[in-house]
Amino acid sequence: MIGLSISIGSGQNGGQRSGNRSLTLSGLIDGAARPGSASGITAAFSDGFPIQSLSWGMTPGGTEFGTGASPQDFSSADTGLFDAPGLLHVTARAAGRSYSLSVPIRTAPPVFLTPPAFAAPLYKIGEAVEVSLGAVDAAPATLTVASFTLDGEDRQSGLAGLAWSSAGETAWGRAGVLRLQTRAESSGGVVLSAPVTARLGDAPRAFSAADWSVDETGVRIAALPDDGNVPITNIRYRIDGGPDRSVNGVTDFALADYGDIQIRAVNALGIGAWSDTKTRIAQTPTLSIEAAPLLAEVAAVEGNTLTATAGPVSGGPSSRTWQWYRGTAAISGATGESYMLQPADIGQRIKVRQIETPSGGTPVTRDSAASPVVVALNFQAEENDDGTVGVSYADGARSTVEFELTRPAAYAGSFNLDLSALETGPVCLVRPALSGTPEPGATLSATPFFWVYPEALGALSVSSGWRRNGTVLAGETGSTHKVISADAGTDLQYIETGTQSGAAAPVTAASPAVRIGDAAPTSYSPQTSTSALAWWDASDEATITHEAGTVSQLADKIGTVHLIGSGTTGVGASKINGRNTVVMDGLSDVLTAHGLIYPASGDWVMTIVAVIGTVNNITDGLIDGRGGDSSINIVSYKNDAFNGHLLVSDISSHFATPPYSGLHVVQIVADLTDTGTLKVLIDGEEVASVSYDTPIQTDLNRFFRFGESKHLGGQFCEVFIDSDKNVQAATYTYAARKWGLS
């Protein structure tokens, strides 16, 4: 046995070689004996030398499985051969020598531990398809491709190792399924794996002209194009060659735009080519104004405002414009839904034309009925030297007029009068504050009020009196009141009642209330107050920066937030009570404070002394505060008179007893801590209030303007802010006395 070595054949033979002679076994599978039977296995020497004898067993040199002469076929009749795993030992004898070899016995067929697989579940035509054959539990074993097909057609010959090129294949009209099965063979037997599949496909084809259409709603899908064997998941479109947009679906879809439309389909392998072009054209609606526009039932009197109500429109959406006519001639610039009757309209009839224009279409128009012939206002005012003025004007007049009063001297000046307020009775235009010390033993004095009344309702009779906490005091009919102990802790007011025989009811007006026994000190001054925050005083000319009287800055006398002037006229332009003011022209003038001026606590009182003058717009503003989390505004709320309207963010309140004109002390009291209310007082009397829950923290504050272009005319006198809300009465007394209101 010297020099012997064992070699295993490459799948079919095993052998032992000594010198030039080898013992070989034929019929092995991968160098192993097949389980259960040895039929077909034979032993022989490679050089043909005769074998004298053979033995085979489960031990070296053993004969457990049998003996025989050469050549020997290990027949299945050999009892017990290959019943158990182990080694088959074969020994051959010839010429006095022994030759031995052993091979493994495989007792079970191989089992796939890892099935064969495609590298990806989906391939595009033209790509290389890569596969793996899997793995089995037995070694040695041979793994080969048993089957590789496309839609049942054999493609195994095209495999190069474990890769196959799909170039030249087409998926159109077929399922496009690749199928792979692996064969595993060992001495224990042959096993086929379960088949595995992958899909071979392509991007979708283009939509044909019959597959889709467009209508007034958008795109209609009649059928999807060939999907390239991969389901279509989305449709894309473009209009007039513009951006590629996704529909996110494969059904009809709506469009808002019009033009040349193309679509294409999308699947997991790509995007199809663009379809043919279909044009979507907007349908021009056929509009109709079903009824003529109506004019509001307002008398055709110079200065009155006519307002149009549009007639109903059918046939689709449209944009609306207006044009007013004087007779048959269009009135230049009169294109809103309202029109104020002008002197040029006297003797003419006015109508309005409603114009409805569809998108891309032709306008449709319809005219209102003409108004009655416009008559002149004929406003006349007669001074009675007793603080009353009787006025006459055309029937139905509702405009605001400005008139000059020369006597009595206490009320001389210019006034704005809303004629609509005179329809039911007289109007009290001025209610001066009381003078005197508000404490028991002192005397309070009242200045008679200024009344305007319509002469058409009869002569005006004015009676006077006093009231305590809203209750009229019996026997008190004069212009003075001696304060008694019963008045302590109450509010006293002087009242006048105007009566006309033709009026709907008597009209009572009251002076600002005076608190007795609880009044704040009258020695208040922003200069000495420890809680004052800002102070701008037009009467202190040294604080005004100007060029030839035109103000550019009004300095903050106790702080650093200065008022910046634009177009204002200040030094030497106009005086009140001998004090300088800043004139605001109502066209472009504004005073602006940049920066926070209110305390974070939300409690404060602002006192504004101003002359309220010309009003040109419903939003002409006295103060406009914005920025931060909240805003505060006071605007005119009438196109030609200052009726007064308070806005705190989105909450608002109208002023009581409008309109307001001339010199006033306007106060804003913010009380977030106790009542959560912000109120406005004019000349000491509350006229408006709103609830609020956020401190006012505006960083842009403008006087005599709202927004960017709504300017109020008049005169800026003084403004100061105090963080102690309880000094309201004292600050009013200070301002009223300084500027001659008490």
XYZ file of C-alpha atoms in Angstrom:
742
model
C 0.000 0.000 0.000
C 3.102 2.250 -0.160
C 2.699 5.285 -2.384
C -1.118 4.977 -2.708
C -3.328 8.145 -2.956
C -7.117 8.634 -3.191
C -8.684 10.768 -5.867
C -12.383 11.534 -6.472
C -13.616 11.832 -10.007
C -15.348 14.976 -11.278
C -18.863 13.774 -10.857
C -18.951 10.220 -12.219
C -15.773 8.295 -11.165
C -13.689 7.613 -8.091
C -10.257 5.943 -8.135
C -6.955 5.052 -6.438
C -3.707 5.158 -8.336
C -0.342 3.404 -7.708
C 2.333 4.030 -10.237
C 0.551 3.879 -13.612
C -2.331 1.742 -12.403
C -5.563 3.180 -10.931
C -8.572 1.571 -9.318
C -11.665 3.366 -10.546
C -15.399 3.218 -9.823
C -17.829 4.145 -12.563
C -21.475 5.244 -12.046
C -20.945 7.584 -9.034
C -22.932 10.797 -8.712
C -20.704 13.773 -7.814
C -18.206 11.296 -6.406
C -20.752 9.661 -4.086
C -22.716 6.454 -4.085
C -26.415 6.728 -4.832
C -28.609 5.838 -1.842
C -30.703 2.690 -1.746
C -29.100 0.943 -4.719
C -25.682 0.486 -6.282
C -26.921 -0.671 -9.662
C -24.568 0.482 -12.389
C -21.424 0.941 -10.240
C -18.482 -1.104 -11.493
C -14.799 -1.405 -10.460
C -11.832 -1.770 -12.836
C -8.114 -0.982 -13.226
C -7.274 1.851 -15.498
C -4.734 -0.197 -17.447
C -7.136 -3.115 -17.881
C -5.145 -5.439 -15.585
C -7.458 -8.175 -14.334
C -8.761 -7.960 -10.786
C -8.423 -11.192 -8.944
C -10.935 -10.403 -6.195
C -13.025 -7.576 -4.711
C -14.475 -6.855 -1.332
C -16.664 -3.970 -0.261
C -17.912 -2.906 3.093
C -18.460 -0.103 5.534
C -14.929 -0.475 7.012
C -11.520 -0.498 5.222
C -10.900 -3.940 3.777
C -14.291 -5.024 5.081
C -16.663 -7.439 3.335
C -19.906 -6.364 5.057
C -21.530 -5.561 1.702
C -20.083 -8.477 -0.271
C -17.188 -10.033 -2.272
C -16.737 -10.924 -5.898
C -14.552 -11.184 -8.962
C -13.767 -8.412 -11.395
C -15.458 -6.739 -13.052
C -18.083 -6.461 -10.399
C -21.490 -4.778 -10.635
C -22.605 -3.830 -7.145
C -26.096 -5.039 -7.563
C -29.121 -3.936 -5.540
C -29.447 -7.524 -4.445
C -26.567 -6.921 -2.075
C -28.326 -6.964 1.234
C -27.888 -3.870 3.369
C -25.818 -1.964 0.853
C -26.231 1.826 1.341
C -28.881 1.548 3.992
C -27.149 4.086 6.203
C -24.932 7.096 5.618
C -21.233 6.710 5.869
C -18.471 5.574 3.484
C -18.392 2.801 0.882
C -14.934 1.060 1.097
C -13.829 -0.954 -1.970
C -10.660 -3.204 -2.020
C -9.278 -4.832 -5.202
C -6.491 -7.483 -5.306
C -4.223 -8.301 -8.209
C -0.696 -9.590 -8.624
C -0.239 -9.850 -4.908
C -1.175 -6.253 -4.254
C -4.253 -4.594 -2.707
C -5.809 -1.403 -4.016
C -8.400 0.445 -1.856
C -10.588 3.554 -2.090
C -13.640 4.964 -0.306
C -16.481 7.280 -1.388
C -19.329 8.855 0.610
C -22.776 7.362 0.662
C -25.635 9.866 0.204
C -28.795 8.566 1.812
C -31.338 11.407 0.996
C -32.032 13.725 -1.946
C -30.914 17.387 -1.594
C -33.286 20.009 -0.072
C -33.356 23.642 -1.223
C -32.463 25.928 1.661
C -32.550 29.052 -0.524
C -34.802 28.996 -3.580
C -33.626 30.346 -6.896
C -34.396 34.053 -7.460
C -34.429 36.903 -9.933
C -32.339 39.931 -8.953
C -35.398 42.166 -9.373
C -39.159 41.577 -9.700
C -39.478 43.808 -12.774
C -37.255 44.337 -15.841
C -37.497 46.699 -18.736
C -37.020 45.282 -22.238
C -33.383 45.662 -23.264
C -32.018 45.278 -19.712
C -29.883 42.327 -18.500
C -31.800 39.865 -16.334
C -29.722 38.382 -13.515
C -30.628 35.202 -11.589
C -29.309 33.085 -8.735
C -29.739 29.283 -8.560
C -30.322 29.053 -4.816
C -28.628 26.725 -2.306
C -29.254 23.160 -0.999
C -28.409 21.346 2.191
C -26.265 18.611 0.565
C -22.664 18.833 -0.558
C -21.477 17.856 -2.990
C -24.463 18.621 -5.261
C -24.827 20.049 -8.752
C -27.174 23.054 -9.370
C -28.194 23.743 -12.931
C -30.946 25.659 -14.736
C -33.767 23.235 -15.342
C -36.040 25.735 -17.131
C -35.900 29.428 -18.177
C -38.880 30.700 -20.218
C -40.599 33.912 -21.320
C -44.367 33.492 -21.536
C -43.783 29.723 -21.781
C -41.214 30.036 -24.581
C -37.787 28.566 -23.865
C -35.033 31.167 -23.439
C -32.476 28.885 -21.699
C -30.128 28.915 -24.664
C -29.694 32.664 -24.263
C -28.367 32.398 -20.710
C -24.748 33.384 -20.296
C -23.860 32.048 -16.884
C -26.396 33.629 -14.566
C -27.402 36.523 -16.852
C -29.714 36.880 -19.844
C -30.076 39.888 -22.139
C -33.639 40.853 -23.035
C -32.529 42.893 -26.027
C -34.697 42.089 -29.030
C -37.585 40.816 -26.942
C -40.923 42.566 -26.939
C -43.619 42.549 -24.302
C -46.436 43.918 -26.492
C -49.399 41.577 -26.594
C -48.046 38.990 -24.178
C -48.075 38.482 -20.395
C -44.375 39.162 -20.234
C -43.630 36.653 -17.429
C -40.148 35.179 -16.968
C -40.061 31.749 -15.261
C -36.981 30.087 -13.671
C -36.608 26.563 -12.195
C -33.393 25.003 -10.813
C -32.300 21.322 -10.810
C -30.278 20.020 -7.824
C -28.598 16.581 -8.211
C -26.472 14.608 -5.755
C -25.875 10.949 -4.967
C -29.100 11.099 -2.962
C -31.223 11.979 -5.959
C -32.479 14.781 -8.175
C -34.770 17.631 -6.975
C -36.412 20.493 -8.884
C -36.974 23.799 -7.104
C -40.308 25.547 -7.046
C -40.495 27.918 -10.036
C -39.997 31.673 -9.492
C -41.152 34.482 -11.767
C -40.371 38.074 -12.719
C -42.059 40.460 -15.143
C -40.544 41.782 -18.344
C -42.244 44.898 -19.664
C -41.950 48.413 -21.108
C -43.248 51.969 -20.663
C -46.847 52.500 -21.841
C -47.633 53.327 -25.424
C -49.043 56.757 -26.321
C -52.770 57.467 -26.043
C -54.513 57.183 -29.374
C -56.881 59.908 -30.527
C -59.876 57.720 -29.680
C -58.662 57.032 -26.145
C -59.452 60.506 -24.760
C -61.316 63.773 -25.260
C -61.819 67.218 -23.672
C -65.014 69.062 -22.712
C -66.116 71.973 -20.528
C -65.169 70.113 -17.335
C -61.719 68.830 -18.312
C -60.272 65.600 -19.764
C -62.319 62.432 -20.344
C -60.538 59.048 -20.514
C -62.317 56.549 -22.783
C -59.597 53.853 -22.647
C -56.032 53.426 -21.474
C -53.280 52.639 -24.011
C -51.276 49.379 -24.042
C -49.638 49.293 -20.625
C -46.415 47.488 -21.687
C -47.335 44.556 -19.412
C -46.978 46.807 -16.333
C -50.112 48.438 -14.901
C -50.595 52.156 -15.644
C -50.711 54.059 -12.349
C -50.892 57.727 -13.355
C -51.610 60.175 -16.163
C -49.628 63.341 -16.803
C -50.689 66.361 -18.871
C -49.470 69.687 -20.171
C -51.204 72.781 -21.561
C -49.745 74.809 -24.437
C -46.447 72.941 -24.070
C -46.068 74.153 -20.486
C -44.982 72.303 -17.323
C -45.569 68.549 -17.012
C -48.273 68.061 -14.344
C -49.463 64.936 -12.523
C -53.086 63.796 -12.259
C -52.414 61.138 -9.563
C -54.858 58.683 -11.063
C -56.042 57.009 -14.278
C -59.573 58.423 -14.594
C -61.221 61.594 -15.899
C -59.811 64.786 -14.384
C -61.002 68.385 -14.146
C -59.184 71.393 -15.618
C -59.511 75.076 -14.841
C -57.296 76.231 -17.716
C -57.829 76.300 -21.434
C -55.532 75.745 -24.436
C -53.763 72.923 -26.325
C -53.711 69.819 -24.117
C -51.607 66.613 -24.343
C -51.567 63.595 -22.029
C -49.369 60.528 -21.467
C -49.461 57.403 -19.310
C -47.080 56.329 -16.532
C -46.221 52.891 -15.140
C -43.444 51.540 -12.942
C -41.047 51.277 -15.903
C -41.434 54.743 -17.333
C -43.536 57.426 -18.994
C -45.147 56.997 -22.374
C -44.906 59.399 -25.278
C -47.178 62.461 -25.501
C -50.528 61.972 -27.145
C -51.965 63.989 -29.998
C -53.129 67.541 -29.152
C -56.708 68.475 -28.324
C -57.771 72.079 -27.761
C -59.965 73.090 -24.840
C -61.777 76.377 -25.506
C -63.591 78.354 -22.820
C -67.257 78.675 -23.520
C -68.397 82.276 -23.410
C -71.424 82.478 -21.103
C -74.582 84.031 -22.420
C -75.300 86.639 -19.781
C -78.609 88.273 -19.039
C -79.492 90.997 -16.521
C -82.922 89.749 -15.533
C -84.203 93.029 -14.027
C -83.147 96.653 -14.198
C -80.944 98.003 -11.389
C -82.793 100.030 -8.769
C -81.993 103.401 -7.248
C -82.431 103.794 -3.495
C -85.515 105.741 -2.456
C -83.687 108.986 -1.723
C -85.009 112.401 -2.752
C -83.368 113.871 -5.846
C -81.843 116.800 -3.964
C -78.414 118.320 -4.524
C -75.951 116.753 -2.067
C -77.953 113.541 -1.528
C -76.319 110.237 -2.463
C -78.012 107.845 -4.853
C -77.119 104.184 -4.388
C -77.736 101.453 -6.970
C -78.862 97.896 -6.312
C -77.833 95.528 -9.106
C -80.371 93.577 -11.102
C -80.005 89.761 -10.896
C -77.654 88.194 -13.473
C -77.988 84.771 -15.086
C -75.843 82.857 -17.559
C -72.559 82.509 -15.702
C -69.952 84.468 -13.718
C -69.130 88.060 -14.609
C -67.398 91.168 -13.328
C -69.558 94.225 -12.570
C -68.958 97.915 -13.219
C -71.184 100.980 -13.145
C -71.633 104.187 -15.111
C -73.842 107.095 -13.996
C -75.607 109.346 -16.525
C -76.887 112.907 -16.385
C -79.709 112.673 -18.890
C -78.079 110.755 -21.762
C -74.507 111.933 -21.064
C -72.116 109.795 -19.061
C -70.789 111.556 -15.946
C -66.992 111.518 -15.969
C -65.516 109.511 -13.084
C -68.911 108.380 -11.765
C -68.295 104.621 -11.916
C -69.137 103.416 -8.398
C -72.352 101.969 -7.060
C -73.090 105.311 -5.333
C -73.204 108.872 -6.677
C -73.561 112.194 -4.827
C -75.801 114.668 -6.644
C -73.854 117.750 -7.765
C -74.889 121.338 -8.601
C -74.459 120.405 -12.287
C -77.258 117.833 -11.863
C -79.907 120.433 -10.891
C -82.737 120.330 -13.413
C -81.556 116.952 -14.795
C -82.613 113.333 -14.303
C -79.977 110.806 -13.162
C -79.760 107.120 -14.008
C -77.160 104.359 -13.634
C -76.048 101.667 -16.078
C -75.192 98.200 -14.761
C -72.389 96.587 -16.830
C -71.737 92.826 -16.564
C -68.676 91.425 -18.394
C -68.038 87.659 -18.701
C -64.455 86.416 -18.878
C -63.351 86.867 -22.473
C -66.873 87.867 -23.530
C -68.861 90.913 -24.539
C -70.344 93.162 -21.817
C -74.098 93.135 -21.182
C -75.751 96.324 -19.885
C -79.052 97.449 -18.408
C -80.124 100.905 -17.229
C -82.097 101.869 -14.167
C -85.160 104.074 -14.332
C -84.295 107.768 -14.275
C -84.553 109.710 -11.024
C -86.938 112.647 -10.597
C -85.584 116.000 -11.683
C -82.788 117.020 -9.305
C -83.581 120.141 -7.258
C -81.219 122.567 -5.526
C -80.443 122.124 -1.834
C -81.349 125.759 -1.032
C -79.836 125.503 2.452
C -80.423 128.579 4.630
C -79.349 129.166 8.253
C -80.827 131.893 10.477
C -78.925 132.875 13.626
C -81.114 133.718 16.599
C -78.421 135.214 18.897
C -79.461 132.794 21.646
C -77.377 129.739 20.800
C -79.931 128.397 18.322
C -79.941 128.362 14.519
C -82.989 127.645 12.422
C -82.284 126.020 9.055
C -84.333 125.412 5.930
C -83.556 123.247 2.883
C -85.227 121.258 0.125
C -87.549 118.464 1.223
C -85.806 115.119 1.552
C -82.248 116.530 1.744
C -79.959 114.137 3.641
C -76.468 115.447 2.899
C -73.929 116.973 5.259
C -73.457 120.717 4.831
C -70.883 123.117 6.231
C -72.006 126.499 7.498
C -70.386 129.438 9.284
C -71.757 130.819 12.538
C -70.822 134.377 13.529
C -72.935 134.860 16.641
C -73.116 134.298 19.488
C -69.340 134.722 19.680
C -68.926 131.714 21.986
C -69.881 129.431 19.099
C -68.463 131.383 16.167
C -66.810 129.102 13.642
C -67.423 126.450 11.002
C -69.750 123.496 11.567
C -70.643 120.342 9.652
C -74.339 119.475 9.854
C -75.869 116.134 8.835
C -79.316 117.058 7.493
C -80.565 113.488 7.882
C -80.240 113.935 11.655
C -82.798 116.781 11.471
C -85.577 114.704 9.939
C -87.190 113.958 13.315
C -86.211 116.980 15.394
C -83.490 119.388 16.545
C -79.803 118.529 16.988
C -77.472 119.778 19.737
C -74.075 120.463 18.122
C -72.070 121.747 21.110
C -72.381 120.758 24.792
C -69.684 122.598 26.765
C -68.243 121.071 29.924
C -69.178 122.362 33.356
C -66.933 124.732 35.247
C -66.431 124.962 38.998
C -65.006 122.832 41.807
C -66.689 119.404 42.118
C -67.142 119.379 45.884
C -69.947 120.199 48.343
C -70.356 123.922 48.916
C -69.017 124.909 45.490
C -71.071 126.026 42.509
C -71.041 124.358 39.109
C -71.809 126.564 36.112
C -73.009 125.552 32.631
C -72.679 127.303 29.294
C -75.840 127.116 27.149
C -75.720 124.526 24.409
C -75.701 125.228 20.693
C -78.836 123.915 18.908
C -79.754 123.606 15.225
C -83.360 122.932 14.277
C -85.381 122.520 11.054
C -87.767 125.436 10.724
C -90.229 123.219 8.861
C -90.998 121.431 12.174
C -91.923 124.635 13.996
C -90.290 127.029 16.458
C -87.699 125.620 18.887
C -88.267 125.814 22.621
C -85.277 124.998 24.881
C -85.634 124.151 28.584
C -82.762 123.453 30.964
C -82.155 121.389 34.078
C -79.739 119.217 36.048
C -79.562 115.535 36.786
C -77.732 113.392 39.316
C -76.701 109.883 38.237
C -79.201 110.162 35.354
C -82.154 111.330 37.485
C -83.516 114.836 36.838
C -83.324 117.141 39.883
C -86.724 118.761 40.543
C -86.733 122.560 40.515
C -83.238 122.828 39.009
C -83.773 124.869 35.817
C -80.981 127.428 35.791
C -77.451 127.364 34.419
C -75.861 126.921 37.875
C -76.037 124.276 40.582
C -74.927 124.586 44.179
C -73.197 121.328 45.120
C -74.643 119.798 48.289
C -73.618 116.845 50.436
C -76.182 114.606 48.691
C -74.183 115.075 45.495
C -71.018 113.556 46.976
C -69.971 110.422 45.128
C -72.424 111.034 42.271
C -72.233 112.263 38.666
C -73.801 115.657 37.928
C -74.780 116.890 34.454
C -76.397 119.994 33.031
C -79.140 119.137 30.495
C -81.137 120.978 27.868
C -84.264 119.733 26.094
C -85.238 120.999 22.648
C -88.903 120.791 21.652
C -90.618 121.433 18.310
C -94.306 120.955 17.598
C -93.616 118.909 14.456
C -90.779 116.835 15.914
C -91.185 113.156 16.639
C -90.250 113.719 20.315
C -88.325 116.188 22.488
C -84.536 115.866 22.280
C -82.425 115.994 25.450
C -78.690 116.710 25.453
C -76.357 116.546 28.467
C -72.988 118.039 29.354
C -70.051 115.811 30.241
C -70.593 114.353 33.720
C -68.682 115.695 36.725
C -67.905 113.346 39.610
C -68.543 114.979 42.971
C -66.355 114.232 45.993
C -64.267 111.701 44.019
C -62.736 113.979 41.422
C -59.075 113.578 40.557
C -56.788 116.490 41.481
C -57.073 119.400 39.045
C -53.348 120.051 39.313
C -52.481 117.164 36.947
C -49.773 117.789 34.357
C -47.999 115.343 32.031
C -44.773 117.108 33.024
C -45.061 116.174 36.711
C -46.938 112.855 36.439
C -44.715 109.887 37.359
C -46.878 107.574 35.242
C -46.943 109.648 32.019
C -45.419 107.843 29.022
C -45.418 110.272 26.079
C -46.368 113.931 25.477
C -46.606 115.893 22.227
C -47.628 119.550 22.710
C -48.153 121.813 19.670
C -48.441 124.846 21.974
C -44.769 124.419 22.950
C -43.221 125.829 19.778
C -39.702 125.065 21.003
C -40.434 121.338 20.531
C -41.384 121.780 16.850
C -38.874 121.329 14.041
C -40.086 123.222 10.977
C -39.057 124.939 7.792
C -40.995 128.148 7.099
C -43.787 126.815 9.265
C -43.906 123.325 7.686
C -43.495 120.785 10.506
C -41.104 117.852 10.131
C -40.992 116.774 13.801
C -42.928 117.295 17.026
C -40.690 116.207 19.906
C -41.822 113.894 22.725
C -41.467 116.139 25.824
C -41.061 113.282 28.320
C -39.916 110.363 26.154
C -38.097 109.458 22.955
C -40.937 108.579 20.566
C -41.152 111.746 18.466
C -43.947 112.571 16.002
C -42.724 112.826 12.421
C -44.634 115.397 10.344
C -45.441 115.129 6.650
C -46.884 118.147 4.813
C -48.155 119.715 8.025
C -48.299 123.454 8.757
C -47.455 124.308 12.334
C -45.768 127.346 13.751
C -47.843 130.532 13.533
C -50.516 128.974 11.295
C -53.469 128.863 13.682
C -54.057 129.411 17.390
C -56.688 128.220 19.879
C -57.021 129.981 23.241
C -53.851 131.856 22.270
C -51.910 128.630 21.785
C -50.189 127.366 18.637
C -51.632 124.336 16.778
C -50.518 122.170 13.848
C -52.880 122.498 10.874
C -53.804 119.237 9.060
C -55.054 119.836 5.511
C -57.113 116.612 5.143
C -55.278 115.762 1.893
C -51.793 114.484 2.765
C -50.862 115.770 6.243
C -50.014 113.193 8.912
C -48.130 112.958 12.227
C -46.515 109.544 12.849
C -45.002 107.940 15.972
C -42.703 104.982 15.239
C -42.255 102.703 18.260
C -44.195 101.218 21.175
C -46.070 103.861 23.170
C -48.484 101.763 25.270
C -47.567 99.851 28.479
C -47.443 96.056 28.459
C -50.013 95.926 31.303
C -52.816 96.921 28.918
C -53.998 99.749 31.244
C -53.602 103.369 30.075
C -55.389 106.572 29.138
C -54.637 108.667 26.041
C -55.863 112.279 25.872
C -56.153 113.890 22.413
C -56.965 117.576 22.030
C -57.873 118.272 18.395
C -60.073 120.253 16.053
C -62.107 117.874 13.893
C -62.442 119.458 10.458
C -62.881 118.353 6.836
C -63.989 114.748 6.155
C -63.586 113.321 2.636
C -63.904 109.585 3.222
C -65.705 107.166 5.512
C -62.326 105.947 6.839
C -60.656 109.327 7.433
C -58.871 108.633 10.708
C -58.183 110.580 13.894
C -55.793 107.846 15.099
C -54.476 104.737 13.371
C -52.450 102.295 15.518
C -51.188 99.083 13.987
C -48.452 96.463 14.293
C -48.069 93.721 16.912
C -50.956 91.437 17.944
C -53.674 94.124 18.004
C -54.676 97.434 16.455
C -56.702 100.510 17.438
C -58.377 103.009 15.121
C -60.863 105.876 15.332
C -62.347 106.783 11.932
C -65.078 109.114 10.653
C -67.552 106.398 9.561
C -69.209 108.842 7.171
C -68.001 110.200 3.839
C -68.546 113.864 4.673
C -68.892 114.117 8.469
C -67.100 112.714 11.524
C -69.695 110.380 13.082
C -67.003 108.414 14.921
C -66.239 104.673 14.911
C -63.928 102.765 17.292
C -62.111 99.631 16.092
C -59.956 97.444 18.347
C -58.568 94.673 16.119
C -61.775 93.121 14.713
C -64.203 94.523 17.341
C -65.929 97.851 16.710
C -68.411 100.340 18.174
C -70.172 103.434 16.770
C -69.917 106.753 18.624
C -73.053 108.000 20.368
C -74.756 111.326 19.390
C -72.816 112.101 16.163
C -71.649 114.079 14.261
C -68.595 115.711 15.868
C -66.749 118.760 14.621
C -64.649 121.590 16.006
C -62.474 121.489 19.143
C -62.818 118.429 21.407
C -60.976 116.485 24.083
C -61.025 112.855 22.917
C -59.901 110.288 25.495
C -59.243 106.561 25.116
C -59.292 104.610 28.407
C -57.924 101.050 28.260
C -58.740 98.938 31.340
C -57.560 95.358 30.804
C -56.966 94.539 34.492
C -60.382 95.310 36.008
C -63.090 95.400 33.335
C -61.438 94.218 30.112
C -62.990 97.156 28.282
C -61.621 99.976 26.148
C -63.809 103.078 25.934
C -63.784 106.461 24.228
C -64.909 109.684 25.910
C -65.494 112.985 24.121
C -65.392 116.064 26.349
C -65.629 113.769 29.396
C -68.712 111.805 28.247
C -68.460 108.145 27.178
C -69.465 107.644 23.523
C -68.195 104.131 22.664
C -66.721 101.017 24.271
C -65.569 97.495 23.309
C -64.313 94.454 25.176
C -60.694 93.440 24.624
C -58.371 90.767 26.033
C -54.950 91.534 24.529
C -52.794 94.550 25.484
C -52.594 97.150 22.727
C -48.985 96.966 21.489
C -48.904 98.925 18.229
C -45.532 100.132 16.916
C -46.895 102.470 14.219
C -49.270 105.208 15.400
C -50.564 107.943 13.107
C -52.723 110.968 13.870
C -55.163 112.476 11.340
C -54.797 109.546 8.919
C -56.019 105.967 8.490
C -54.159 103.502 6.289
C -52.113 104.993 3.499
C -54.435 107.629 2.074
C -57.419 108.492 4.322
C -56.637 111.911 5.823
C -58.747 113.886 8.298
C -58.663 117.682 8.188
C -58.412 119.841 11.313
C -55.844 120.928 13.901
C -53.525 118.912 16.153
C -53.290 120.560 19.599
C -51.917 118.092 22.141
C -51.683 114.359 22.906
C -50.368 112.652 26.037
C -50.477 109.077 27.364
C -50.523 108.002 31.031
C -50.204 104.420 32.323
C -52.537 105.197 35.277
C -56.044 104.731 33.896
C -57.540 106.322 37.018
C -56.317 109.843 36.066
C -58.871 110.155 33.243
C -60.949 112.850 34.956
C -57.850 114.810 35.995
C -56.324 114.658 32.508
C -59.591 115.872 30.990
C -59.756 118.817 33.399
C -56.134 119.723 32.578
C -56.711 119.586 28.791
C -60.112 121.343 28.819
C -58.842 124.262 30.879
C -55.617 124.613 28.903
C -57.396 124.825 25.541
C -60.394 126.887 26.668
C -63.098 124.209 26.729
C -64.002 124.944 30.376
